[in-house]
Structures are given as C-alpha cells and as structure tokens.
Coordinates of C-alpha atoms and ligand atoms in Angstrom, one line a residue:
X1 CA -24.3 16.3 5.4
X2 CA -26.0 13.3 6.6
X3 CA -24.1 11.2 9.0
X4 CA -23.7 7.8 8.9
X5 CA -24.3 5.5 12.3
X6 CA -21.8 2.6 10.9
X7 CA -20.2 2.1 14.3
X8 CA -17.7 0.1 12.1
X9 CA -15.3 2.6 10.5
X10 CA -14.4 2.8 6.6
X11 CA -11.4 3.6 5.4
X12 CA -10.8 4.2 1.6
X13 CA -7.0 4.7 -0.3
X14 CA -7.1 7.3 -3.2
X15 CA -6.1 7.1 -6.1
X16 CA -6.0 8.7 -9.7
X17 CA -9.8 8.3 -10.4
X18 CA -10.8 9.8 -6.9
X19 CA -8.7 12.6 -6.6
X20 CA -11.1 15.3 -7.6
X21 CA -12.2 17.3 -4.6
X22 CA -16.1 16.2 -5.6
X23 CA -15.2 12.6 -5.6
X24 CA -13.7 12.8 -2.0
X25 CA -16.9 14.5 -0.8
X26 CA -18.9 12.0 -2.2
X27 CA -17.0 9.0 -0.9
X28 CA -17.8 11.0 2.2
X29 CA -20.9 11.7 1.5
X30 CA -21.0 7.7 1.1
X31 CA -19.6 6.7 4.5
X32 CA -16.2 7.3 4.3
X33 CA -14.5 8.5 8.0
X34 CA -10.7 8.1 6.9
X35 CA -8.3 8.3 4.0
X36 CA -5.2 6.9 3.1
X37 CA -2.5 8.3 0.9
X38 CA 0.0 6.1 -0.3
X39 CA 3.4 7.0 -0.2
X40 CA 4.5 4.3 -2.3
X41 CA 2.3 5.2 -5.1
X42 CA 2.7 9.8 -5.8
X43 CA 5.8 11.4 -5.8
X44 CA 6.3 13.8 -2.9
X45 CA 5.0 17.3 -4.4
X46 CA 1.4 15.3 -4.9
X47 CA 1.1 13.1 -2.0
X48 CA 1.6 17.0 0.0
X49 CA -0.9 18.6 -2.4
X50 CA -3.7 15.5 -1.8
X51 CA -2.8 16.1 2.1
X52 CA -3.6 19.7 1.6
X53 CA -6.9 19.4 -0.5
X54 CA -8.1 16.3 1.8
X55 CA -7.6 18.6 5.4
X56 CA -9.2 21.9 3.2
X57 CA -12.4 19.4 2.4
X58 CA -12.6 18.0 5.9
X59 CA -12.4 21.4 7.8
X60 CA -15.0 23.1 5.0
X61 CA -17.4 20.0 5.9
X62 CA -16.7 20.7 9.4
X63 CA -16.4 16.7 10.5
X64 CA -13.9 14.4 11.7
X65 CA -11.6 12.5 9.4
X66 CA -8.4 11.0 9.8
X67 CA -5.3 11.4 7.2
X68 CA -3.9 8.1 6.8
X69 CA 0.2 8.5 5.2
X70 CA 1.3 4.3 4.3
X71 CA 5.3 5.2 4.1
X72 CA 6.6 2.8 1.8
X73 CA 9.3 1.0 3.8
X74 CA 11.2 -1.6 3.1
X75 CA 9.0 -3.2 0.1
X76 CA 10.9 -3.9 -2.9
X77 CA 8.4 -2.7 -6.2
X78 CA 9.2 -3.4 -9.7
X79 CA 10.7 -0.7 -11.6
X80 CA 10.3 -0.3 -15.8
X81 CA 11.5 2.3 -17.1
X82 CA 10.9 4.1 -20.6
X83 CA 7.4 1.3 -20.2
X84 CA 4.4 1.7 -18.0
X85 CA 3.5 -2.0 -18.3
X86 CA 5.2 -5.3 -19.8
X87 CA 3.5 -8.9 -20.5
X88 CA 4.8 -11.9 -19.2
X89 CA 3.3 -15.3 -20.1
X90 CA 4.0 -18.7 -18.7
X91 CA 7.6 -20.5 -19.1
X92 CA 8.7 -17.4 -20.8
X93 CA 12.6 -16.8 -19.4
X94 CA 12.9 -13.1 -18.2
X95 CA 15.8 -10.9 -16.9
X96 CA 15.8 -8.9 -13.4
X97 CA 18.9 -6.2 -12.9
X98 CA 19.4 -4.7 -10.0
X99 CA 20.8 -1.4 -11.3
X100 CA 19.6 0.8 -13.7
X101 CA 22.4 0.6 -15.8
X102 CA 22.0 -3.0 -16.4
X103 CA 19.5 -3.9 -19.6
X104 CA 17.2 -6.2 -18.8
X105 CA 12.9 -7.0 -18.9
X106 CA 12.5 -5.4 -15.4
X107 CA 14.3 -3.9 -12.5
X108 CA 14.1 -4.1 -8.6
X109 CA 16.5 -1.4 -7.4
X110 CA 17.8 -3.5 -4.4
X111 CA 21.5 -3.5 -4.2
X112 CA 23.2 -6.9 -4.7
X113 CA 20.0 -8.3 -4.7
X114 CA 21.3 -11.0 -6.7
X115 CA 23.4 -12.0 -3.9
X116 CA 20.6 -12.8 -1.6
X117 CA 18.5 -14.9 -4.2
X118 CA 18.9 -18.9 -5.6
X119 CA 17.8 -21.0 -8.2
X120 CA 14.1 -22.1 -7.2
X121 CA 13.1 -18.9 -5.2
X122 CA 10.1 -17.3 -5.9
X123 CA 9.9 -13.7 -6.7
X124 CA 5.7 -12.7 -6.4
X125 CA 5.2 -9.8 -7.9
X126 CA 2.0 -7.2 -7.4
X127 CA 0.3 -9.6 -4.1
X128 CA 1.8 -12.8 -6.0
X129 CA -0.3 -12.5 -9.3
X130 CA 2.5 -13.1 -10.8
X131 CA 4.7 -16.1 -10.3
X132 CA 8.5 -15.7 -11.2
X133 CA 11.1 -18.8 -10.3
X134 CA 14.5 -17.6 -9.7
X135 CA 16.6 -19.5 -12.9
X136 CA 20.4 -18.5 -12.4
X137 CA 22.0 -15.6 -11.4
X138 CA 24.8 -14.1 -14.2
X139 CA 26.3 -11.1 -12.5
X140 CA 23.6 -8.4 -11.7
X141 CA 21.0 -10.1 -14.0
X142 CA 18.6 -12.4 -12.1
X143 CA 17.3 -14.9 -14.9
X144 CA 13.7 -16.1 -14.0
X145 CA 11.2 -18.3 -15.5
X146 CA 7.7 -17.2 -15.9
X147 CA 5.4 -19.5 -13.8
X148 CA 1.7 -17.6 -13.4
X149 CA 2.1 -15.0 -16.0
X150 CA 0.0 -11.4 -16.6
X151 CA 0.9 -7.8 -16.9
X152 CA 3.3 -6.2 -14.5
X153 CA 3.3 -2.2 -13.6
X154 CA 5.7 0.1 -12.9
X155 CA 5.2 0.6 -9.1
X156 CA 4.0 -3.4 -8.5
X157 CA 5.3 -5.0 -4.9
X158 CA 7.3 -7.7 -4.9
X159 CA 7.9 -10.3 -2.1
X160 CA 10.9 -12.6 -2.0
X161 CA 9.6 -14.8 0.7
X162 CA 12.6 -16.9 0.9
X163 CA 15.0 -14.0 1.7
X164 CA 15.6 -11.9 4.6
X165 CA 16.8 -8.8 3.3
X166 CA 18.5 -6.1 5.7
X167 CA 17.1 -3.1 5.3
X168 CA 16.4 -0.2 7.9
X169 CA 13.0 1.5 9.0
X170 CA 12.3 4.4 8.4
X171 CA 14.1 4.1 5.2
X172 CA 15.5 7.3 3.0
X173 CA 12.2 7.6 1.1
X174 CA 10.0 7.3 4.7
X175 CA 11.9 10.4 5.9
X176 CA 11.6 11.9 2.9
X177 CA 8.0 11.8 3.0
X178 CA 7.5 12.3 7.0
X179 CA 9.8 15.3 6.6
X180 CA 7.3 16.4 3.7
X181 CA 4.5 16.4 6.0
X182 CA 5.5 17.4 9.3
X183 CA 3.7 20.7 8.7
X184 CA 0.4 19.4 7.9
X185 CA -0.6 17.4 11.4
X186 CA -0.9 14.0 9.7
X187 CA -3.1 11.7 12.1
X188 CA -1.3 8.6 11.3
X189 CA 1.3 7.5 9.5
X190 CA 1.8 3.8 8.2
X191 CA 4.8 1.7 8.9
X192 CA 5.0 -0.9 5.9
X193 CA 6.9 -4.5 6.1
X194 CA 7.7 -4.2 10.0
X195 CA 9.2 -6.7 11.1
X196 CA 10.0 -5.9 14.6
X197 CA 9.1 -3.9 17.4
X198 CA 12.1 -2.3 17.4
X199 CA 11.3 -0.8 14.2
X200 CA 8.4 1.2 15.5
X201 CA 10.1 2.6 18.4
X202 CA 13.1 4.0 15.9
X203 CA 9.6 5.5 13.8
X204 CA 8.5 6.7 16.7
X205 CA 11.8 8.7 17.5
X206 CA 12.3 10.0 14.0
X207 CA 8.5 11.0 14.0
X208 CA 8.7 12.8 17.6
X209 CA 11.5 15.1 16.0
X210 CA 8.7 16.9 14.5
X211 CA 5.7 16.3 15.7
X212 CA 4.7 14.1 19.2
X213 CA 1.0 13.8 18.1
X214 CA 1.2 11.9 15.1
X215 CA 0.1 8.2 14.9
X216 CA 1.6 5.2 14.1
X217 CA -0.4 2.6 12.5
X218 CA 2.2 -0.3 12.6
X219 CA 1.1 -2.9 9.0
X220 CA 1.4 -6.4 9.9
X221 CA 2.9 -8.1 6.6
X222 CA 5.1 -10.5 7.7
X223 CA 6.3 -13.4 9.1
X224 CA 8.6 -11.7 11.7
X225 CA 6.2 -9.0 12.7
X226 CA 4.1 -12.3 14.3
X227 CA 6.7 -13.1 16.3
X228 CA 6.8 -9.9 17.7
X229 CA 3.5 -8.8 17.6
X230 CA 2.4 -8.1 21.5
X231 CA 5.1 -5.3 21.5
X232 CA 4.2 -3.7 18.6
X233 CA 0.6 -3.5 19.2
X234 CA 1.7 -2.0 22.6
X235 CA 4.3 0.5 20.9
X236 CA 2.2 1.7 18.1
X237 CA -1.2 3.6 17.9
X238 CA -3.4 0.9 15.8
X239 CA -2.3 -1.7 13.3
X240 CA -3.4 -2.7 10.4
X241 CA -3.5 -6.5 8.8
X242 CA -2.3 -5.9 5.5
X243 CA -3.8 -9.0 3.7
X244 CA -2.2 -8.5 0.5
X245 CA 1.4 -8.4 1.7
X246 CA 0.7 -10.7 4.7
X247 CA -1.0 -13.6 2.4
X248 CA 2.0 -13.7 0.5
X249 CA 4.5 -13.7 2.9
X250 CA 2.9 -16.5 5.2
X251 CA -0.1 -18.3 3.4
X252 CA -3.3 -17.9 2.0
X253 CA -4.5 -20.6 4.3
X254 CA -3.0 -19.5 7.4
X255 CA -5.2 -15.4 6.8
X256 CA -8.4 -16.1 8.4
X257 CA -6.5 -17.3 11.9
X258 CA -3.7 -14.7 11.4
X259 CA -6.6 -12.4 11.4
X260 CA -8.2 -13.0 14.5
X261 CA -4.9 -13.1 16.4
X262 CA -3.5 -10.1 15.2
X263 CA -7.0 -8.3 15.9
X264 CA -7.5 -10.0 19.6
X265 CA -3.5 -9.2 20.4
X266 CA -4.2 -5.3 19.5
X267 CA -7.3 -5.5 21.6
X268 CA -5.4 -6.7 24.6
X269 CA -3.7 -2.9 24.4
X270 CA -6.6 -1.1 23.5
X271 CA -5.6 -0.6 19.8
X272 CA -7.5 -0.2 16.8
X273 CA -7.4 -3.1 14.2
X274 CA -8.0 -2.2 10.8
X275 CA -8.5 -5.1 8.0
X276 CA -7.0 -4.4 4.8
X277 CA -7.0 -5.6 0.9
X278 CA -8.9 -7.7 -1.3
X279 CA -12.6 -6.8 0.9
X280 CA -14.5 -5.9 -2.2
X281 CA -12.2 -6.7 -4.8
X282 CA -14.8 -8.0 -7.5
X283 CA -16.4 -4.4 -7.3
X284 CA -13.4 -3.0 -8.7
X285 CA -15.1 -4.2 -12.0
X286 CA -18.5 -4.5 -10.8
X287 CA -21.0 -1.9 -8.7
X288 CA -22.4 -5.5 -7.1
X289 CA -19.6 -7.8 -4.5
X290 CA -19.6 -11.2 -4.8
X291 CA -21.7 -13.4 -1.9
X292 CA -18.2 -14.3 -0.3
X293 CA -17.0 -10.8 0.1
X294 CA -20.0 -9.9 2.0
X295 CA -19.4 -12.4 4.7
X296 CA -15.3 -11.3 4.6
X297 CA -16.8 -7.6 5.6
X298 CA -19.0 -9.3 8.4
X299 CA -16.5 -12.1 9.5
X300 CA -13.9 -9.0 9.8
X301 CA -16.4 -7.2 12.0
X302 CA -17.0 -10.5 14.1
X303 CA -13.1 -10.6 14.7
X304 CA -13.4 -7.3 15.9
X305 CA -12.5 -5.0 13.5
X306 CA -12.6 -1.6 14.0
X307 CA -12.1 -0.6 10.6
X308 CA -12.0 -2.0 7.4
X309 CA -9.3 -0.4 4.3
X310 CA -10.2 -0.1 0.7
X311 CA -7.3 -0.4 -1.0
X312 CA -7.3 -1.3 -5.5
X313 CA -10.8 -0.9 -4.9
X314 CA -11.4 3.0 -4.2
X315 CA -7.7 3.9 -5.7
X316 CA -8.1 2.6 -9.3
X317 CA -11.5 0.4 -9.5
X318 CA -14.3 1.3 -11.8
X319 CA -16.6 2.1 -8.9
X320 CA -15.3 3.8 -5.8
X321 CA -18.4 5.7 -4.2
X322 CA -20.8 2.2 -4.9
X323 CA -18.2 0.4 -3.3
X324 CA -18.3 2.5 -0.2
X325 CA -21.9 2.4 0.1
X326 CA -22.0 -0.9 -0.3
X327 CA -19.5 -1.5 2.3
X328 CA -21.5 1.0 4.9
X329 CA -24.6 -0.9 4.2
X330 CA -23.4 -4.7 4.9
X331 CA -21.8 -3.0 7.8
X332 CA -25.1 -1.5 9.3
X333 CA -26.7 -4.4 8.2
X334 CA -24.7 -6.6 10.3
X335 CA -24.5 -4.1 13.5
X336 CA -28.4 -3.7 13.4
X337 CA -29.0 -7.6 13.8
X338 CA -26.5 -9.1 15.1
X339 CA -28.2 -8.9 18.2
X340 CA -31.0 -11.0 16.7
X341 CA -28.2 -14.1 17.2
X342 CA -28.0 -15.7 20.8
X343 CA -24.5 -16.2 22.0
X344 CA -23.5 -12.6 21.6
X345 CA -20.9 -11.7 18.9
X346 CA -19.6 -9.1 19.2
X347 CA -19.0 -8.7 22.7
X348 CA -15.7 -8.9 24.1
X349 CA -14.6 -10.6 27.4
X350 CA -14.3 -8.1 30.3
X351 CA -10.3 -7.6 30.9
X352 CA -8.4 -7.9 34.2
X353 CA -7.8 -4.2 35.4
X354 CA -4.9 -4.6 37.7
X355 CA -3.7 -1.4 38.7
X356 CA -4.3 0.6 35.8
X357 CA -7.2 2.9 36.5
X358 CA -7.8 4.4 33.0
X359 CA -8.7 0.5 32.2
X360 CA -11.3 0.1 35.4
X361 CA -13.0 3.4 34.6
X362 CA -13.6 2.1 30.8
X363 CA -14.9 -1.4 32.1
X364 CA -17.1 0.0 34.7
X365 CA -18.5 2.8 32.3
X366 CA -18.9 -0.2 30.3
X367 CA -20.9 -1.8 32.9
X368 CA -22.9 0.9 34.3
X369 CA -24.0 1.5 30.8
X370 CA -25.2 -1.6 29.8
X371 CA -26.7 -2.2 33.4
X372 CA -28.9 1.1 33.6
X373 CA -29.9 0.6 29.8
X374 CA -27.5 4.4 28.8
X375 CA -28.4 5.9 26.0
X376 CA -24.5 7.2 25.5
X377 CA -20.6 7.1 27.3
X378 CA -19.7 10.5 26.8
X379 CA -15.8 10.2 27.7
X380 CA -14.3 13.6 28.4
X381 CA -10.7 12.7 26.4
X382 CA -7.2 14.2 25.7
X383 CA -5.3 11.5 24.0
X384 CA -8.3 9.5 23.2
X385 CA -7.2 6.5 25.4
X386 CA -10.2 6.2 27.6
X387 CA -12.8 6.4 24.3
X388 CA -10.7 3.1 22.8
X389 CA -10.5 1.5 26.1
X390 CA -14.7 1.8 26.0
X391 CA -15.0 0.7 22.4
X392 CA -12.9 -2.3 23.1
X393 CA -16.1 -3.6 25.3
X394 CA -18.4 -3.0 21.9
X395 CA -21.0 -1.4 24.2
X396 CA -24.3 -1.3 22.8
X397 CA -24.8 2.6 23.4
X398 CA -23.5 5.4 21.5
X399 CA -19.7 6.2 22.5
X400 CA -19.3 10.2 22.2
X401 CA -15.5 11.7 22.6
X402 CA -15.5 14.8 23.5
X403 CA -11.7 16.7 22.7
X404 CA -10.4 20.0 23.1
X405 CA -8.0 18.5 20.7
X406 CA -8.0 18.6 17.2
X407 CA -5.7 16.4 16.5
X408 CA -7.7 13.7 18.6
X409 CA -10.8 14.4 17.6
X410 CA -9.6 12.9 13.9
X411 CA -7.2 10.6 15.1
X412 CA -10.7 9.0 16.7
X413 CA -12.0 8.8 13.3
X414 CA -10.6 5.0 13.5
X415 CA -12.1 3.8 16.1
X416 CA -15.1 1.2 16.4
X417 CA -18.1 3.1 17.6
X418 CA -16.5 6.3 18.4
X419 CA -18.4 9.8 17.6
X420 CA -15.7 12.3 17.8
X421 CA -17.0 15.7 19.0
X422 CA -14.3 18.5 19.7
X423 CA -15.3 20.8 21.9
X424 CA -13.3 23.8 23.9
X425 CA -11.1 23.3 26.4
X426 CA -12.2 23.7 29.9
X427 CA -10.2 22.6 32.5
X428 CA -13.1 23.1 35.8
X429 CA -14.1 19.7 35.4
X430 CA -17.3 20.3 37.5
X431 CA -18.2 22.2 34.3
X432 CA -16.4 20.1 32.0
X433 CA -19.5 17.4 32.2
X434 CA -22.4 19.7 31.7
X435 CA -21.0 21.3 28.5
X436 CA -19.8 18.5 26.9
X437 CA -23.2 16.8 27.9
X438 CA -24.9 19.6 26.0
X439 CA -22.9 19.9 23.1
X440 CA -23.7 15.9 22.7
X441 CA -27.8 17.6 23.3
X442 CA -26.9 20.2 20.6
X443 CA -25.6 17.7 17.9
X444 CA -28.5 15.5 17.9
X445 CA -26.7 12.3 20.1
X446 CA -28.9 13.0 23.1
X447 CA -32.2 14.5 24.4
X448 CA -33.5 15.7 28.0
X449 CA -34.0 12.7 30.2
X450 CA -32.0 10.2 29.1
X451 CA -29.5 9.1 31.1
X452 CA -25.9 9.4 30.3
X453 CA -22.6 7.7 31.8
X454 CA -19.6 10.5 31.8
X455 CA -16.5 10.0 32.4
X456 CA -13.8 12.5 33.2
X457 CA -10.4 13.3 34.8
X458 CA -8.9 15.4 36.8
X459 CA -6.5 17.8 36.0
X460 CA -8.8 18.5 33.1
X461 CA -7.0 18.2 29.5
X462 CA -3.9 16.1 30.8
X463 CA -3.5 12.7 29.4
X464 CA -4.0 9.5 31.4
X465 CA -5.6 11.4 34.1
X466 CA -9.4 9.9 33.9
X467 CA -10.5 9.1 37.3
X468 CA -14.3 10.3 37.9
X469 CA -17.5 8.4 36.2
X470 CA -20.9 10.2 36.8
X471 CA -24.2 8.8 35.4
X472 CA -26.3 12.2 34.3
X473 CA -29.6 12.9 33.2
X474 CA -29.5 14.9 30.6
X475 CA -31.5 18.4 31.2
Ligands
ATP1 N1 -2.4 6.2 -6.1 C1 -2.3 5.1 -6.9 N2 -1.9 5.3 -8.2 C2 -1.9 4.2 -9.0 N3 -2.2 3.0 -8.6 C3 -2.5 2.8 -7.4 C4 -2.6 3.8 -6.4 N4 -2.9 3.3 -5.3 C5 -3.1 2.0 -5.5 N5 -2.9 1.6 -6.7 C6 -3.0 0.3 -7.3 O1 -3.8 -0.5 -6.5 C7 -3.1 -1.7 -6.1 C8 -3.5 -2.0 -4.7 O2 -3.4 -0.9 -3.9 P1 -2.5 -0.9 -2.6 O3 -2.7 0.4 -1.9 O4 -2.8 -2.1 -1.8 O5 -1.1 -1.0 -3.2 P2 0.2 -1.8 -2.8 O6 1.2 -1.3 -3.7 O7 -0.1 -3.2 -2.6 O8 0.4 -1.1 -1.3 P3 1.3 -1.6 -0.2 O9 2.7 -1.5 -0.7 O10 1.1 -0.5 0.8 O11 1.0 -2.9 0.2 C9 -1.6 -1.4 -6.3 O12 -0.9 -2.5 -6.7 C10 -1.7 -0.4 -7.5 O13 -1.7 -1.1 -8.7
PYR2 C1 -2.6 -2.6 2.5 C2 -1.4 -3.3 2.3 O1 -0.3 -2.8 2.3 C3 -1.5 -4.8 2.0 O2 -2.5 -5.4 2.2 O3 -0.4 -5.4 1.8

C-alpha cells in the first residue's frame, strides 16, 4: 500500500455508507491513520462487530491504525420513537416528554428534565440547527416554540445551554460499551461532555479495571471543561476540540480562540490535539470543499493540530474517500510550503525542562536534529511519551517510533509527524539502536550515510526511562 507522508494525522468516524470492509481500505488507502466508532450512534452488538472487522483490516494491511471508541456520556439526544424523522417549521408549538410513557412530538429521556428547564430556554437540537424556545412546562410535557425549524432524527444531540444538569461519568451506557470492548485492546476511548477533571480520573479508574493501556481522549465541549482544562490535558492521553458540541455550548464567535487555547494548553503536557466537526462539511454533498474550509484545515494545522476528525462527513456524506483525499492533499500542501513563509509557523517555542529528563532528551534531540541537518529522530519508545514530547517541537525531519509494543505502536497513529514502527523487544540497549536503526533502513525511512539522532533508555522497554541520545550514521 502506498503510504502517505501527511505528518498531519486524519482521522475519519464511520458510518452506515463506509462500513464495508473495501470502503475502509480505501479511506486508507486515501490517507486515513485512525478511525472512530461512535458509541452514541450503533447499538452494542455492531459497534463490537465494526471493532472487530476494523483490527482484522489493520493487521491484514500490516500498518498502524488507531481505534478511536467516542462513549456517549452525558449528552442528552432526541429520542422518536415508532418515526425515524419528524419536521418542524418555524413558530410551530411542539411537545417534549421526558418519559416514554408520556405522548408527545419528541422525547429526551432525561428524568425530571422538566424540572431543570424555564420559559425562554433554548433547547438546540442536532449542533443547534434547530432552534427550540422552552414555552411552559405542564407536568412532564415541555411545550416549546419552533424558532429555526428543519428535520430532527432519532439519535440528534441536544444542548440545554442554560442548564446544568447532574449527571455522572462514565454513565450506565459508557460502561456498557467499555465493558463490551475490554477484549479487543481499544487504543482510545472518548470521554464526551466532560466537564471536569475529575471526570477523567473516575474514567480512568473504571477503564484500568480492565485494561491499563487504553487511552483516554478527553472531548472538550463545554463551558466547564475550560475552566478546568490544564488538569485534564494533564490526566488524559490527547483531547479533542469537539467543535460541534463546544460552538453551541459557548459561541460560535468565541471557536477560533477556544481553539488555539485548548490546542497550546494540551501542548504544554505533551498531548495530542485533535480538531473536530464541520472541517469539510460542504463535501458532504459535494466531492469539491468550499475556499473557507480549506484555510479551517490549514489554520487548524497552524494552531498545532495534530490531527484533524471527520465526523458527518465520512459517516453519512455522499463522498467519504474524496473527502479524505482532499483533506491529505491541503494537508501536504500546507506542510510542503509552509516553509516558503518567513516567520516560521509551525514551530513551537522550546519549553522549560526543569527536572524532568524525558522533556530535555526530546528538546535536545530536537535540537541536535535541526542543528546537524538529521535526516530522522528515531526514538526507542514504550509508552510513546518521548515520540510526542519530539513531535511537540514540529521538527523538520522524519520522527520514527520504534515499539516492542503493539498497543503503542497504534496508539502513535495520532500523533503529528510520528511513523510508528513496531519492532521486537530487546532489552541490550547497546543493540537496541542498531536494530531499530536498520529496521527504519529496511522500511524505506533511511539509507547508509545519513545521519540519524536516536534516543533510548535504560532499562530497555520500561516506561519513562529514556536517558541516552546518540547521533548515528546509518551503515
Ligand atoms: N454511525 C452513524 N450512523 C448514523 N448517523 C451518523 C453516524 N455517525 C454520525 N452520524 C450522523 O452524523 C452527524 C454528525 O456526526 P457526529 O459523529 O459528530 O455526531 P454527534 O451525534 O454530533 O456526535 P457527538 O455526540 O459525539 O458529538 C450526527 O448528528 C449523525 O446525524
Ligand atoms: C465530535 C463531537 O463530538 C463534536 O464536535 O461535538
């Protein structure tokens, strides 16, 4: 299969037109390097069957790939039943219950929600395309007015903005699903609607239960979660600026600088930032993007994005492999000539090290590299921590990860710049370096005499343990 050099990573969320096995190899094919399964969206028997047939394709195809799982959390959705889809048009007076006993145009199967909503909220259903204004409450039925009609799913989200709704993470359905999975080595799961810190470490306890490898990609959709967002970049393994959620929930105006923030404050804890929702949205009907997305997938990789999420556009729009390629190609576009602009944009400012030696082995790789003109960092990793502490610095050289482990090696998928390569484990690290320098030789990354910057830790294979950097030539 021919690989792809995007040092930007794309991510893509299936869906019912892509779920073929033929259509996920061709939006690999395409440029794909993760997928994400929504657990909001398939019941539990087929979310486990698309985890199954996505680990199948990527171990047939021999590459690394990265199993996203988005838990649905605490997000309220709209529920119809007997419909798929109802109408609503402007000023039209509709009728919410809470239970599904209660008759009425739509359901949100919150108890006592009523309690918690007034006259004059607004209830934004499906990334507030649709504009409901809370009328009256009689009993369980919340009477609303229709303000920006359209149709409305079965499944849709719906934000109450106003309201702060108690609710506990992970939720009954997230532990249904996480228990669901626990066999099948998910990379990363997705915590939706966090809305503090604490909320990832209770994840992180559930998750551990089974399995202490997983990820935890923490979304940031909410007002809250900014409050709080140094610690949870710190507790989780990446996050992930959910634009659809987060517009609604603070403002469209206030995205572009939400952005940036969120992106620079996962930097600061070498996390990867991943940029989410509405990217390419006009390809969902169209195999061509509209001028303004094009510079939303560049600005995203400016703020220093290290991936960027497909979401309506791959799962139900009319062209999911064009959109991808499309995507890979303004991102190479951008990475080949961005260069060509003076003041240096991607970059990032070199960090204070302190004590933390991991950190000063990254920086000076960093700096070697760039000095001595390398043509690769070939980091030696276990947990991965050292290759995303030398992706932070957006070197201009190739970043290979070399893993003994699996798990790793996909959960690297993410990460800006990053070539996973697994590789056996060897724990003589004076051997280490030559073999993981020629498997880099073997694959095509390298070739005799160029020089190389390795770096590598001793004991071998035992997280947080890098402490040696070696600049090689490569035999
Ligand atoms: N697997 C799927 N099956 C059917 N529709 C889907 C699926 N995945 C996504 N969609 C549709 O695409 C839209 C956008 O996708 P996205 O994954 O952002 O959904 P979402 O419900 O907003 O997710 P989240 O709750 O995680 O924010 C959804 O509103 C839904 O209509
Ligand atoms: C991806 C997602 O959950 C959002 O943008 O809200």
């Amino acid at each position: 299969m021919k690989r792809h050099m995007n040092r930007t990573k794309i991510i893509c969320s299936l869906g019912p037109k892509i779920e073929e096995p033929e259509t996920i190899v061709k939006l690999i094919e395409a440029g794909v390097n993760a997928i994400r399964i929504s657990g909001a969206h398939y019941p539990l028997e087929k979310l486990v069957e698309l985890v199954l047939r996505v680990k199948e394709i990527k171990s047939d195809l021999n590459i690394p790939l990265a199993i996203l799982v988005d838990l649905p959390g605490t997000k309220l959705r709209v529920k119809l039943f007997e419909k798929e889809e109802i109408e609503v048009k402007e000023s039209q007076k509709i009728i919410i219950a809470t239970e599904e006993s209660v008759e009425a145009d739509l359901w949100i199967l919150y108890k006592n929600l009523h309690e918690y909503l007034k006259p004059g909220h607004p209830v934004l259903i499906d990334d507030g395309r649709i504009r409901l204004n809370v009328v009256r409450n009689v009993g369980k039925k919340i009477e609303c007015e229709v303000m920006i009609g359209g149709s409305i799913k079965n499944g849709h989200g719906v934000n109450i903005p106003e309201t702060d709704l108690p609710g506990e993470v992970p939720t009954k359905q997230d532990r249904e699903i996480i228990e669901a999975c626990v066999n099948y080595e998910i990379d990363y799961f997705c915590v939706s609607f966090v809305k503090s810190s604490r909320e990832i470490r209770n994840m992180r306890k559930f998750i551990n239960s089974f399995d202490e490898n997983t990820g935890i990609l923490a979304k940031i959709e909410t007002k809250k979660a900014l409050d709080d967002l140094d610690q949870i970049c710190k507790e989780s393994d990446g996050i992930i600026v959910a634009r659809g959620d987060l517009a609604v929930e603070t403002s469209m105006e206030e995205l572009p600088v939400i952005q940036k923030k969120v992106i620079e404050a996962a930097a600061a804890f070498g996390k990867p930032a991943i940029v989410a929702t509405e990217i390419l949205k006009s390809m969902m009907e169209n195999p061509y993007p509209s001028r303004a997305e094009v510079m939303d997938v560049a600005n995203a990789i400016l703020d220093g994005a290290d991936a960027l999420l497909l979401t309506a556009e791959t799962a139900v729009g009319k062209y999911p492999i064009e959109t991808v390629e499309t995507m890979r190609r303004i991102i190479e576009n951008v990475e080949n000539h961005v260069s060509q602009i003076k003041s240096s944009l991607l970059q990032r400012h070199l960090q204070e090290v302190h004590d933390d030696l991991s950190q000063a082995i990254a920086k000076s790789s960093f700096e070697i590299a760039q000095e001595i003109g390398a043509k690769a960092i070939i980091t030696s990793t276990a947990s991965g921590s050292t290759a995303r502490r030398v992706s932070y610095y957006r070197p201009n050289c190739l970043i290979l990860a070399t893993t003994p482990r699996e798990r790793t090696y996909h959960q690297l998928s993410i990460v800006w710049g990053v070539v996973p390569i697994l590789m056996p484990e060897i724990l003589d690290v004076d051997l280490m370096i030559p073999v993981a320098v020629e498997k880099a030789k073997q694959l095509g990354y390298v070739e005799s005499s160029d020089v190389v910057v390795v770096t590598a830790g001793m004991p071998a294979g035992v997280t947080g343990t890098t402490n040696l950097i070696k600049a090689h030539v490569v035999e």
